[in-house]
CSV table of N, CA and C in Angstrom, one decimal:
chain,number,residue,atom,x,y,z
U,578,MET,N,236.3,-11.6,-26.2
U,578,MET,CA,235.5,-11.4,-27.4
U,578,MET,C,235.2,-12.8,-27.9
U,579,GLY,N,234.0,-13.1,-28.2
U,579,GLY,CA,233.7,-14.4,-28.8
U,579,GLY,C,234.1,-14.6,-30.2
U,580,PHE,N,234.2,-15.8,-30.7
U,580,PHE,CA,234.7,-16.1,-32.0
U,580,PHE,C,233.9,-15.4,-33.1
U,581,ILE,N,232.5,-15.5,-33.0
U,581,ILE,CA,231.7,-14.9,-34.0
U,581,ILE,C,231.8,-13.4,-34.0
U,582,ASP,N,231.9,-12.8,-32.8
U,582,ASP,CA,232.1,-11.3,-32.7
U,582,ASP,C,233.5,-10.9,-33.3
U,583,ARG,N,234.5,-11.8,-33.1
U,583,ARG,CA,235.8,-11.5,-33.7
U,583,ARG,C,235.7,-11.5,-35.2
U,584,ILE,N,235.0,-12.5,-35.8
U,584,ILE,CA,234.9,-12.6,-37.2
U,584,ILE,C,234.2,-11.4,-37.7
U,585,LYS,N,233.1,-10.9,-37.0
U,585,LYS,CA,232.4,-9.7,-37.5
U,585,LYS,C,233.3,-8.5,-37.5
U,586,THR,N,234.2,-8.4,-36.6
U,586,THR,CA,235.1,-7.2,-36.5
U,586,THR,C,236.2,-7.3,-37.6
U,587,LEU,N,236.4,-8.5,-38.1
U,587,LEU,CA,237.5,-8.6,-39.1
U,587,LEU,C,237.0,-8.4,-40.5
U,588,GLY,N,235.7,-8.0,-40.7
U,588,GLY,CA,235.2,-7.8,-42.0
U,588,GLY,C,235.0,-9.2,-42.7
U,589,SER,N,234.4,-10.1,-42.0
U,589,SER,CA,234.2,-11.4,-42.6
U,589,SER,C,233.3,-11.3,-43.8
U,590,HIS,N,233.3,-12.3,-44.6
U,590,HIS,CA,232.4,-12.4,-45.8
U,590,HIS,C,231.6,-13.6,-45.7
U,591,ALA,N,230.3,-13.4,-45.9
U,591,ALA,CA,229.4,-14.6,-46.0
U,591,ALA,C,229.5,-15.2,-47.4
U,592,PHE,N,229.4,-16.5,-47.5
U,592,PHE,CA,229.5,-17.1,-48.8
U,592,PHE,C,228.3,-18.1,-48.9
U,593,GLY,N,227.9,-18.3,-50.1
U,593,GLY,CA,226.7,-19.2,-50.3
U,593,GLY,C,225.5,-18.5,-49.7
U,594,ASN,N,224.4,-19.2,-49.6
U,594,ASN,CA,223.2,-18.6,-49.1
U,594,ASN,C,222.8,-19.3,-47.7
U,595,HIS,N,223.8,-19.9,-47.1
U,595,HIS,CA,223.5,-20.7,-46.0
U,595,HIS,C,224.2,-20.3,-44.7
U,596,GLY,N,224.7,-19.1,-44.6
U,596,GLY,CA,225.3,-18.6,-43.3
U,596,GLY,C,226.7,-18.9,-43.1
U,597,GLU,N,227.4,-19.5,-44.1
U,597,GLU,CA,228.9,-19.7,-43.9
U,597,GLU,C,229.6,-18.4,-43.8
U,598,ALA,N,230.8,-18.4,-43.2
U,598,ALA,CA,231.6,-17.1,-43.1
U,598,ALA,C,233.0,-17.5,-43.2
U,599,ILE,N,233.8,-16.5,-43.7
U,599,ILE,CA,235.2,-16.6,-43.9
U,599,ILE,C,235.9,-15.3,-43.6
U,600,ALA,N,237.0,-15.4,-42.9
U,600,ALA,CA,237.8,-14.2,-42.6
U,600,ALA,C,239.3,-14.5,-42.4
U,601,LEU,N,240.1,-13.5,-42.5
U,601,LEU,CA,241.5,-13.6,-42.2
U,601,LEU,C,241.8,-12.9,-40.9
U,602,SER,N,242.6,-13.6,-40.0
U,602,SER,CA,242.9,-13.0,-38.7
U,602,SER,C,244.4,-13.2,-38.5
U,603,GLY,N,244.9,-12.4,-37.5
U,603,GLY,CA,246.3,-12.6,-37.2
U,603,GLY,C,247.3,-12.1,-38.3
U,604,LEU,N,246.8,-11.3,-39.2
U,604,LEU,CA,247.6,-10.9,-40.3
U,604,LEU,C,248.5,-9.7,-39.9
U,605,GLN,N,249.8,-9.8,-40.2
U,605,GLN,CA,250.7,-8.7,-39.9
U,605,GLN,C,250.3,-7.5,-40.7
U,606,ALA,N,250.3,-6.3,-40.1
U,606,ALA,CA,250.0,-5.1,-40.8
U,606,ALA,C,251.1,-4.6,-41.7
U,607,ALA,N,252.4,-4.9,-41.3
U,607,ALA,CA,253.5,-4.5,-42.1
U,607,ALA,C,254.5,-5.7,-42.2
U,608,VAL,N,255.0,-5.9,-43.4
U,608,VAL,CA,256.0,-7.0,-43.6
U,608,VAL,C,257.2,-6.5,-44.4
U,609,ARG,N,258.2,-7.3,-44.4
U,609,ARG,CA,259.4,-7.0,-45.2
U,609,ARG,C,259.6,-8.0,-46.3
U,610,ALA,N,260.1,-7.5,-47.4
U,610,ALA,CA,260.4,-8.4,-48.5
U,610,ALA,C,261.3,-9.5,-48.1
U,611,GLY,N,261.0,-10.8,-48.5
U,611,GLY,CA,261.8,-11.9,-48.1
U,611,GLY,C,261.4,-12.6,-46.8
U,612,ASP,N,260.5,-12.0,-46.1
U,612,ASP,CA,260.0,-12.5,-44.8
U,612,ASP,C,258.8,-13.5,-45.1
U,613,ASP,N,258.4,-14.2,-44.0
U,613,ASP,CA,257.2,-15.0,-44.1
U,613,ASP,C,256.0,-14.2,-43.6
U,614,LEU,N,254.9,-14.3,-44.4
U,614,LEU,CA,253.7,-13.6,-44.0
U,614,LEU,C,252.8,-14.6,-43.3
U,615,HIS,N,252.4,-14.4,-42.1
U,615,HIS,CA,251.6,-15.3,-41.3
U,615,HIS,C,250.2,-14.8,-41.2
U,616,ALA,N,249.2,-15.7,-41.3
U,616,ALA,CA,247.8,-15.3,-41.1
U,616,ALA,C,247.0,-16.6,-40.7
U,617,THR,N,245.8,-16.4,-40.3
U,617,THR,CA,244.9,-17.5,-40.0
U,617,THR,C,243.6,-17.3,-40.7
U,618,LEU,N,243.2,-18.4,-41.4
U,618,LEU,CA,241.9,-18.3,-42.1
U,618,LEU,C,240.9,-18.9,-41.2
U,619,GLU,N,239.9,-18.1,-40.9
U,619,GLU,CA,238.8,-18.5,-39.9
U,619,GLU,C,237.6,-18.8,-40.8
U,620,LEU,N,237.0,-20.0,-40.5
U,620,LEU,CA,235.8,-20.5,-41.3
U,620,LEU,C,234.7,-20.8,-40.3
U,621,VAL,N,233.5,-20.6,-40.7
U,621,VAL,CA,232.3,-21.0,-39.9
U,621,VAL,C,231.4,-21.7,-40.9
U,622,GLY,N,231.0,-22.9,-40.5
U,622,GLY,CA,230.1,-23.7,-41.4
U,622,GLY,C,228.7,-23.2,-41.3
U,623,GLY,N,228.0,-23.3,-42.4
U,623,GLY,CA,226.6,-22.9,-42.5
U,623,GLY,C,225.7,-24.0,-42.3
U,624,GLU,N,224.6,-24.0,-43.0
U,624,GLU,CA,223.5,-25.0,-42.9
U,624,GLU,C,223.9,-26.4,-43.4
U,625,HIS,N,224.8,-26.5,-44.3
U,625,HIS,CA,225.2,-27.7,-44.9
U,625,HIS,C,226.6,-28.0,-44.7
U,626,ASP,N,227.0,-29.3,-44.6
U,626,ASP,CA,228.4,-29.7,-44.6
U,626,ASP,C,229.0,-29.4,-45.9
U,627,VAL,N,230.3,-29.1,-45.9
U,627,VAL,CA,231.1,-28.7,-47.1
U,627,VAL,C,232.4,-29.5,-47.0
U,628,ASN,N,232.7,-30.2,-48.1
U,628,ASN,CA,234.1,-30.8,-48.2
U,628,ASN,C,235.0,-29.8,-48.7
U,629,LEU,N,236.2,-29.7,-48.0
U,629,LEU,CA,237.2,-28.7,-48.4
U,629,LEU,C,238.3,-29.3,-49.2
U,630,ASP,N,238.8,-28.6,-50.2
U,630,ASP,CA,239.9,-29.1,-51.0
U,630,ASP,C,241.2,-28.4,-50.7
U,631,ALA,N,241.2,-27.0,-50.7
U,631,ALA,CA,242.5,-26.3,-50.5
U,631,ALA,C,242.1,-24.8,-50.2
U,632,VAL,N,243.2,-24.1,-49.8
U,632,VAL,CA,243.1,-22.7,-49.7
U,632,VAL,C,244.3,-22.1,-50.5
U,633,LEU,N,243.9,-21.2,-51.4
U,633,LEU,CA,244.9,-20.5,-52.2
U,633,LEU,C,245.2,-19.1,-51.5
U,634,LEU,N,246.4,-18.9,-51.0
U,634,LEU,CA,246.9,-17.6,-50.4
U,634,LEU,C,247.7,-16.9,-51.4
U,635,ARG,N,247.3,-15.6,-51.7
U,635,ARG,CA,248.0,-14.8,-52.7
U,635,ARG,C,248.4,-13.5,-52.1
U,636,LEU,N,249.5,-12.9,-52.6
U,636,LEU,CA,249.8,-11.6,-52.4
U,636,LEU,C,249.8,-10.9,-53.7
U,637,ASP,N,248.9,-9.9,-53.9
U,637,ASP,CA,248.8,-9.2,-55.2
U,637,ASP,C,249.3,-7.8,-55.1
U,638,GLU,N,250.0,-7.3,-56.1
U,638,GLU,CA,250.4,-5.9,-56.1
U,638,GLU,C,249.3,-5.2,-56.9
U,639,GLU,N,248.9,-4.1,-56.3
U,639,GLU,CA,247.8,-3.2,-56.9
U,639,GLU,C,248.5,-1.9,-57.2
U,640,ARG,N,248.1,-1.3,-58.3
U,640,ARG,CA,248.6,0.0,-58.7
U,640,ARG,C,247.5,1.0,-58.8
U,641,LEU,N,247.8,2.3,-58.5
U,641,LEU,CA,246.9,3.4,-58.6
U,641,LEU,C,246.6,3.6,-60.0
U,642,ILE,N,245.3,3.6,-60.4
U,642,ILE,CA,244.9,3.8,-61.8
U,642,ILE,C,244.1,5.1,-61.9
U,643,TYR,N,243.6,5.6,-60.8
U,643,TYR,CA,242.9,6.9,-60.9
U,643,TYR,C,243.1,7.6,-59.6
U,644,ASP,N,243.6,8.8,-59.7
U,644,ASP,CA,243.9,9.6,-58.5
U,644,ASP,C,242.9,10.7,-58.3
U,645,ASN,N,242.3,10.8,-57.2
U,645,ASN,CA,241.3,11.8,-56.8
U,645,ASN,C,241.7,12.4,-55.5
U,646,PRO,N,241.5,13.6,-55.2
U,646,PRO,CA,241.9,14.2,-53.9
U,646,PRO,C,241.2,13.4,-52.7
U,647,ARG,N,240.0,12.9,-53.0
U,647,ARG,CA,239.3,12.2,-51.9
U,647,ARG,C,239.7,10.8,-51.7
U,648,HIS,N,239.9,10.1,-52.9
U,648,HIS,CA,240.4,8.7,-52.8
U,648,HIS,C,240.9,8.3,-54.2
U,649,GLY,N,241.7,7.3,-54.2
U,649,GLY,CA,242.3,6.8,-55.4
U,649,GLY,C,241.7,5.4,-55.7
U,650,ASP,N,241.7,5.1,-57.0
U,650,ASP,CA,241.2,3.7,-57.3
U,650,ASP,C,242.4,2.9,-57.7
U,651,PHE,N,242.5,1.7,-57.1
U,651,PHE,CA,243.6,0.8,-57.3
U,651,PHE,C,243.0,-0.4,-58.1
U,652,ASP,N,243.9,-1.0,-58.9
U,652,ASP,CA,243.5,-2.2,-59.6
U,652,ASP,C,244.7,-3.2,-59.6
U,653,PHE,N,244.3,-4.5,-59.8
U,653,PHE,CA,245.3,-5.6,-59.9
U,653,PHE,C,246.4,-5.2,-60.9
U,654,TRP,N,247.7,-5.5,-60.4
U,654,TRP,CA,248.8,-5.2,-61.3
U,654,TRP,C,249.5,-6.6,-61.6
U,655,ARG,N,249.8,-7.3,-60.6
U,655,ARG,CA,250.5,-8.6,-60.8
U,655,ARG,C,250.4,-9.4,-59.5
U,656,GLU,N,250.5,-10.8,-59.6
U,656,GLU,CA,250.6,-11.7,-58.5
U,656,GLU,C,252.0,-11.7,-58.1
U,657,ALA,N,252.3,-11.3,-56.8
U,657,ALA,CA,253.6,-11.2,-56.3
U,657,ALA,C,254.1,-12.6,-55.7
U,658,ALA,N,253.1,-13.3,-55.1
U,658,ALA,CA,253.5,-14.6,-54.5
U,658,ALA,C,252.2,-15.3,-54.2
U,659,ALA,N,252.3,-16.7,-54.2
U,659,ALA,CA,251.1,-17.5,-53.9
U,659,ALA,C,251.5,-18.9,-53.4
U,660,VAL,N,250.7,-19.4,-52.6
U,660,VAL,CA,250.9,-20.8,-52.1
U,660,VAL,C,249.5,-21.4,-52.0
U,661,THR,N,249.4,-22.8,-52.2
U,661,THR,CA,248.2,-23.5,-52.0
U,661,THR,C,248.4,-24.4,-50.9
U,662,VAL,N,247.5,-24.4,-49.9
U,662,VAL,CA,247.5,-25.2,-48.7
U,662,VAL,C,246.4,-26.2,-48.9
U,663,SER,N,246.8,-27.5,-48.9
U,663,SER,CA,245.8,-28.6,-49.1
U,663,SER,C,245.0,-28.8,-47.8
U,664,LEU,N,243.7,-29.0,-48.0
U,664,LEU,CA,242.8,-29.3,-46.9
U,664,LEU,C,242.1,-30.6,-47.3
U,665,ALA,N,242.6,-31.4,-48.2
U,665,ALA,CA,242.0,-32.6,-48.7
U,665,ALA,C,241.6,-33.5,-47.5
U,666,GLY,N,240.4,-34.0,-47.5
U,666,GLY,CA,240.0,-34.9,-46.5
U,666,GLY,C,239.3,-34.2,-45.3
U,667,ARG,N,239.3,-32.9,-45.3
U,667,ARG,CA,238.7,-32.1,-44.2
U,667,ARG,C,237.3,-31.6,-44.7
U,668,SER,N,236.4,-31.5,-43.8
U,668,SER,CA,235.1,-30.9,-44.1
U,668,SER,C,234.7,-29.9,-43.0
U,669,LEU,N,233.8,-29.1,-43.4
U,669,LEU,CA,233.3,-28.0,-42.5
U,669,LEU,C,231.8,-28.4,-42.2
U,670,ALA,N,231.5,-28.8,-41.0
U,670,ALA,CA,230.1,-29.2,-40.7
U,670,ALA,C,229.3,-28.0,-40.3
U,671,ARG,N,228.0,-28.2,-40.2
U,671,ARG,CA,227.1,-27.2,-39.8
U,671,ARG,C,227.5,-26.5,-38.5
U,672,GLY,N,227.7,-25.2,-38.6
U,672,GLY,CA,228.1,-24.4,-37.4
U,672,GLY,C,229.5,-24.6,-36.9
U,673,GLN,N,230.3,-25.5,-37.5
U,673,GLN,CA,231.6,-25.8,-37.1
U,673,GLN,C,232.5,-24.6,-37.3
U,674,ARG,N,233.5,-24.3,-36.4
U,674,ARG,CA,234.5,-23.3,-36.5
U,674,ARG,C,235.8,-24.0,-36.8
U,675,LEU,N,236.5,-23.5,-37.8
U,675,LEU,CA,237.8,-24.0,-38.2
U,675,LEU,C,238.8,-22.9,-38.4
U,676,SER,N,239.9,-23.1,-37.9
U,676,SER,CA,241.0,-22.1,-38.1
U,676,SER,C,242.2,-22.8,-38.8
U,677,VAL,N,242.6,-22.2,-39.9
U,677,VAL,CA,243.7,-22.8,-40.7
U,677,VAL,C,244.8,-21.8,-40.7
U,678,PRO,N,246.0,-22.2,-40.1
U,678,PRO,CA,247.2,-21.3,-40.2
U,678,PRO,C,247.8,-21.3,-41.6
U,679,LEU,N,248.2,-20.1,-42.0
U,679,LEU,CA,248.7,-20.0,-43.4
U,679,LEU,C,250.0,-19.2,-43.3
U,680,VAL,N,251.0,-19.6,-44.1
U,680,VAL,CA,252.3,-19.0,-44.2
U,680,VAL,C,252.6,-18.8,-45.7
U,681,LEU,N,253.0,-17.6,-46.1
U,681,LEU,CA,253.4,-17.2,-47.4
U,681,LEU,C,254.8,-16.6,-47.4
U,682,LYS,N,255.7,-17.2,-48.1
U,682,LYS,CA,257.1,-16.7,-48.3
U,682,LYS,C,257.0,-15.5,-49.3
U,683,LEU,N,257.5,-14.3,-48.9
U,683,LEU,CA,257.4,-13.2,-49.7
U,683,LEU,C,258.7,-13.1,-50.6
U,684,PRO,N,258.6,-12.7,-51.8
U,684,PRO,CA,259.8,-12.5,-52.6
U,684,PRO,C,260.7,-11.5,-52.1
U,685,VAL,N,262.0,-11.7,-52.3
U,685,VAL,CA,263.0,-10.7,-51.8
U,685,VAL,C,263.0,-9.4,-52.6
U,686,ASP,N,262.5,-9.4,-53.8
U,686,ASP,CA,262.5,-8.2,-54.6
U,686,ASP,C,261.3,-7.4,-54.6
U,687,LEU,N,260.4,-7.6,-53.6
U,687,LEU,CA,259.2,-6.7,-53.4
U,687,LEU,C,259.6,-5.3,-53.2
U,688,GLU,N,259.0,-4.4,-53.9
U,688,GLU,CA,259.2,-2.9,-53.7
U,688,GLU,C,258.3,-2.5,-52.5
U,689,PRO,N,258.8,-1.6,-51.7
U,689,PRO,CA,257.9,-1.1,-50.6
U,689,PRO,C,256.6,-0.5,-51.1
U,690,SER,N,255.6,-0.5,-50.2
U,690,SER,CA,254.4,0.1,-50.5
U,690,SER,C,254.6,1.6,-50.7
U,691,ALA,N,253.8,2.3,-51.5
U,691,ALA,CA,254.0,3.7,-51.8
U,691,ALA,C,252.6,4.3,-52.1
U,692,ASN,N,252.5,5.6,-52.4
U,692,ASN,CA,251.2,6.2,-52.8
U,692,ASN,C,250.6,5.5,-54.0
U,693,HIS,N,251.4,5.1,-54.9
U,693,HIS,CA,250.9,4.5,-56.1
U,693,HIS,C,250.9,3.0,-56.2
U,694,ARG,N,251.4,2.3,-55.1
U,694,ARG,CA,251.5,0.9,-55.1
U,694,ARG,C,251.1,0.4,-53.7
U,695,ARG,N,250.3,-0.7,-53.7
U,695,ARG,CA,249.9,-1.3,-52.4
U,695,ARG,C,249.8,-2.8,-52.6
U,696,TYR,N,249.7,-3.6,-51.5
U,696,TYR,CA,249.7,-5.0,-51.6
U,696,TYR,C,248.4,-5.6,-50.9
U,697,ARG,N,247.8,-6.5,-51.5
U,697,ARG,CA,246.6,-7.2,-50.9
U,697,ARG,C,246.8,-8.7,-50.8
U,698,VAL,N,246.5,-9.2,-49.6
U,698,VAL,CA,246.6,-10.6,-49.3
U,698,VAL,C,245.2,-11.1,-49.4
U,699,THR,N,245.0,-12.2,-50.2
U,699,THR,CA,243.7,-12.8,-50.4
U,699,THR,C,243.8,-14.3,-50.1
U,700,ALA,N,242.9,-14.8,-49.4
U,700,ALA,CA,242.8,-16.3,-49.1
U,700,ALA,C,241.5,-16.7,-49.8
U,701,LYS,N,241.6,-17.7,-50.7
U,701,LYS,CA,240.5,-18.1,-51.5
U,701,LYS,C,240.3,-19.6,-51.2
U,702,LEU,N,239.1,-20.0,-50.6
U,702,LEU,CA,238.8,-21.3,-50.3
U,702,LEU,C,238.4,-22.1,-51.5
U,703,GLN,N,238.9,-23.3,-51.7
U,703,GLN,CA,238.5,-24.2,-52.8
U,703,GLN,C,237.7,-25.3,-52.2
U,704,ALA,N,236.4,-25.3,-52.6
U,704,ALA,CA,235.5,-26.4,-52.1
U,704,ALA,C,234.5,-26.6,-53.3
U,705,PRO,N,234.0,-27.8,-53.4
U,705,PRO,CA,233.1,-28.0,-54.5
U,705,PRO,C,231.9,-27.1,-54.5
U,706,GLY,N,231.7,-26.3,-55.6
U,706,GLY,CA,230.6,-25.4,-55.8
U,706,GLY,C,230.8,-24.1,-55.0
U,707,ARG,N,231.9,-23.9,-54.3
U,707,ARG,CA,232.1,-22.7,-53.5
U,707,ARG,C,233.5,-22.3,-53.6
U,708,HIS,N,233.7,-20.9,-53.7
U,708,HIS,CA,235.0,-20.4,-53.8
U,708,HIS,C,235.0,-19.0,-53.1
U,709,PRO,N,234.7,-19.0,-51.8
U,709,PRO,CA,234.7,-17.7,-51.1
U,709,PRO,C,236.1,-17.2,-50.8
U,710,SER,N,236.2,-15.9,-50.6
U,710,SER,CA,237.5,-15.4,-50.3
U,710,SER,C,237.4,-14.3,-49.3
U,711,ALA,N,238.6,-14.0,-48.6
U,711,ALA,CA,238.7,-12.9,-47.7
U,711,ALA,C,240.0,-12.2,-48.0
U,712,SER,N,240.1,-10.9,-47.9
U,712,SER,CA,241.3,-10.2,-48.3
U,712,SER,C,241.5,-9.0,-47.3
U,713,ALA,N,242.8,-8.6,-47.3
U,713,ALA,CA,243.2,-7.5,-46.5
U,713,ALA,C,244.4,-6.8,-47.1
U,714,LEU,N,244.6,-5.5,-46.8
U,714,LEU,CA,245.8,-4.9,-47.3
U,714,LEU,C,246.9,-5.0,-46.3
U,715,VAL,N,248.1,-5.2,-46.8
U,715,VAL,CA,249.3,-5.2,-45.9
U,715,VAL,C,250.3,-4.2,-46.5
U,716,ALA,N,251.2,-3.6,-45.7
U,716,ALA,CA,252.2,-2.7,-46.1
U,716,ALA,C,253.5,-3.4,-46.2
U,717,VAL,N,254.2,-3.3,-47.3
U,717,VAL,CA,255.6,-3.8,-47.4
U,717,VAL,C,256.5,-2.6,-47.1
U,718,VAL,N,257.4,-2.8,-46.1
U,718,VAL,CA,258.2,-1.8,-45.6
U,718,VAL,C,259.7,-2.1,-45.9
U,719,ASP,N,260.6,-1.1,-45.8
U,719,ASP,CA,262.0,-1.3,-46.0
U,719,ASP,C,262.6,-2.1,-44.8
């Protein structure tokens, strides 16, 4: 599978109006409290070069705020962990593909995922005038 096809299947997000794309890949579906969470941020440059500053990787706890037999609505509860990975001096050129490996140390006191609690990993790119993000759910298990 080609790189672009892989990004499409990962639920990539276009940012800006110039065809750039961002996605998370290689993310573990289930993690344990105290472990390292590994992921790769996949970027594709658009029509213009972009100078990159950093990537903020966060693990947020979300809680069920509305329960419905068909689906429940979850909302942000707290930031459980975060790390900033510097990309200073790097740029993303037109059509360039860039993979950035990310590691986030999880707190040892994370409670396991449950019907009323889930965890979302979000990678937010920091670049002048642009702050796109990609996110995915992960399960915290015993």
